[in-house]
XYZ file of C-alpha atoms in Angstrom:
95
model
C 0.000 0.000 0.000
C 1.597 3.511 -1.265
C 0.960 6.956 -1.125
C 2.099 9.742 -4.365
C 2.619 12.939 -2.036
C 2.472 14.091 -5.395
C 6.246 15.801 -5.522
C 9.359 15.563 -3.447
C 9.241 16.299 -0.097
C 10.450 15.931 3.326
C 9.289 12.858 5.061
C 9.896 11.939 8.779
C 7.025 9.560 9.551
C 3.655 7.546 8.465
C 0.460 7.342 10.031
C -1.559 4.220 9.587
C -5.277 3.605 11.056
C -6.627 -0.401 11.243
C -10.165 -1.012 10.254
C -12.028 0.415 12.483
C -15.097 -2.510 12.758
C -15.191 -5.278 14.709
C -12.463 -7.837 13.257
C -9.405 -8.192 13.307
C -8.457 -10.012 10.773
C -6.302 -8.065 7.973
C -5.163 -5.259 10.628
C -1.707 -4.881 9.839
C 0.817 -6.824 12.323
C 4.477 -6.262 11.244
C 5.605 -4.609 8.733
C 8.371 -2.154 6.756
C 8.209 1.566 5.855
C 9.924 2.302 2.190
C 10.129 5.807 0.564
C 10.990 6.308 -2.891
C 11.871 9.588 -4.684
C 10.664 8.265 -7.958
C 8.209 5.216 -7.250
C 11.048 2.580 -8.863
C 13.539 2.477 -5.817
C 12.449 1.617 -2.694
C 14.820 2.230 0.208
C 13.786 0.538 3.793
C 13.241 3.226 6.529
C 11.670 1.838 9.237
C 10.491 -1.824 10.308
C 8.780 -3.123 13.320
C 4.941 -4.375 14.499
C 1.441 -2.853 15.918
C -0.799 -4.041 18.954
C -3.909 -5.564 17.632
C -5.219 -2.436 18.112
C -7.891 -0.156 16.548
C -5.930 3.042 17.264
C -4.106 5.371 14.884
C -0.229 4.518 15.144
C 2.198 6.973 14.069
C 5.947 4.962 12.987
C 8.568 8.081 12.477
C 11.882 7.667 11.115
C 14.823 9.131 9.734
C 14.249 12.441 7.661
C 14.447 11.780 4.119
C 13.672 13.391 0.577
C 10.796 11.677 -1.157
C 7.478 11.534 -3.463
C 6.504 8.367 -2.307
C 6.108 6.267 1.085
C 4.410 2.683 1.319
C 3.382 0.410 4.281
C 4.780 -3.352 3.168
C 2.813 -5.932 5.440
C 4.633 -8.923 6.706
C 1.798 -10.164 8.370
C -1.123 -9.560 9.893
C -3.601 -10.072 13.066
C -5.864 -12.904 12.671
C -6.058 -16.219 11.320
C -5.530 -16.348 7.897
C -2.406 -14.361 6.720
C -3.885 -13.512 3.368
C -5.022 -9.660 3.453
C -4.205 -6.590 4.991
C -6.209 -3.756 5.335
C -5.925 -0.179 5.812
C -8.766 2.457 7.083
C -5.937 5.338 6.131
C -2.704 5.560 5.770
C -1.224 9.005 5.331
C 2.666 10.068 4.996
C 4.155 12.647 7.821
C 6.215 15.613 6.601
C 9.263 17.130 8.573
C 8.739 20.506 10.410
């Protein structure tokens, strides 16, 4: 799951919101943060795993210059392992 910012920019962070209904299943469990300047190269940023949890989790990380930013699941809450979803999932720009 990506996000075009549209142009070049400075990133520090991503905020991602579960589904906000009753399941669990899909809600995003661990995953990796990638940024890209020109939606081709993908550079790692930040890596780790949410709570089964309905609240909105913010992941920050390095500064960096870039157009794009994606959430890459590794797996997920619930029993199946084979969706994700994503009730938002917006990227956070430097101050």
């Amino acid at each position: 799951m990506s996000v075009d910012t549209g142009a070049r920019q400075r990133l520090a962070g991503v905020r991602y919101l579960p589904r906000q209904d009753g399941g669990i299943n899909g809600r995003v469990e661990d995953y990796e943060v990638l940024v890209s300047a020109d939606g081709e190269r993908w550079q790692t940023v930040a890596a780790g795993s949410f709570p089964e949890d309905r609240t909105e989790f913010t992941v920050p990380f390095r500064e960096v210059k870039a157009r794009h930013i994606a959430l890459k699941v590794l797996s997920e809450h619930g029993a199946s392992d084979t969706f994700a979803s994503v009730a938002e999932l917006d990227a956070v720009r430097a101050r």
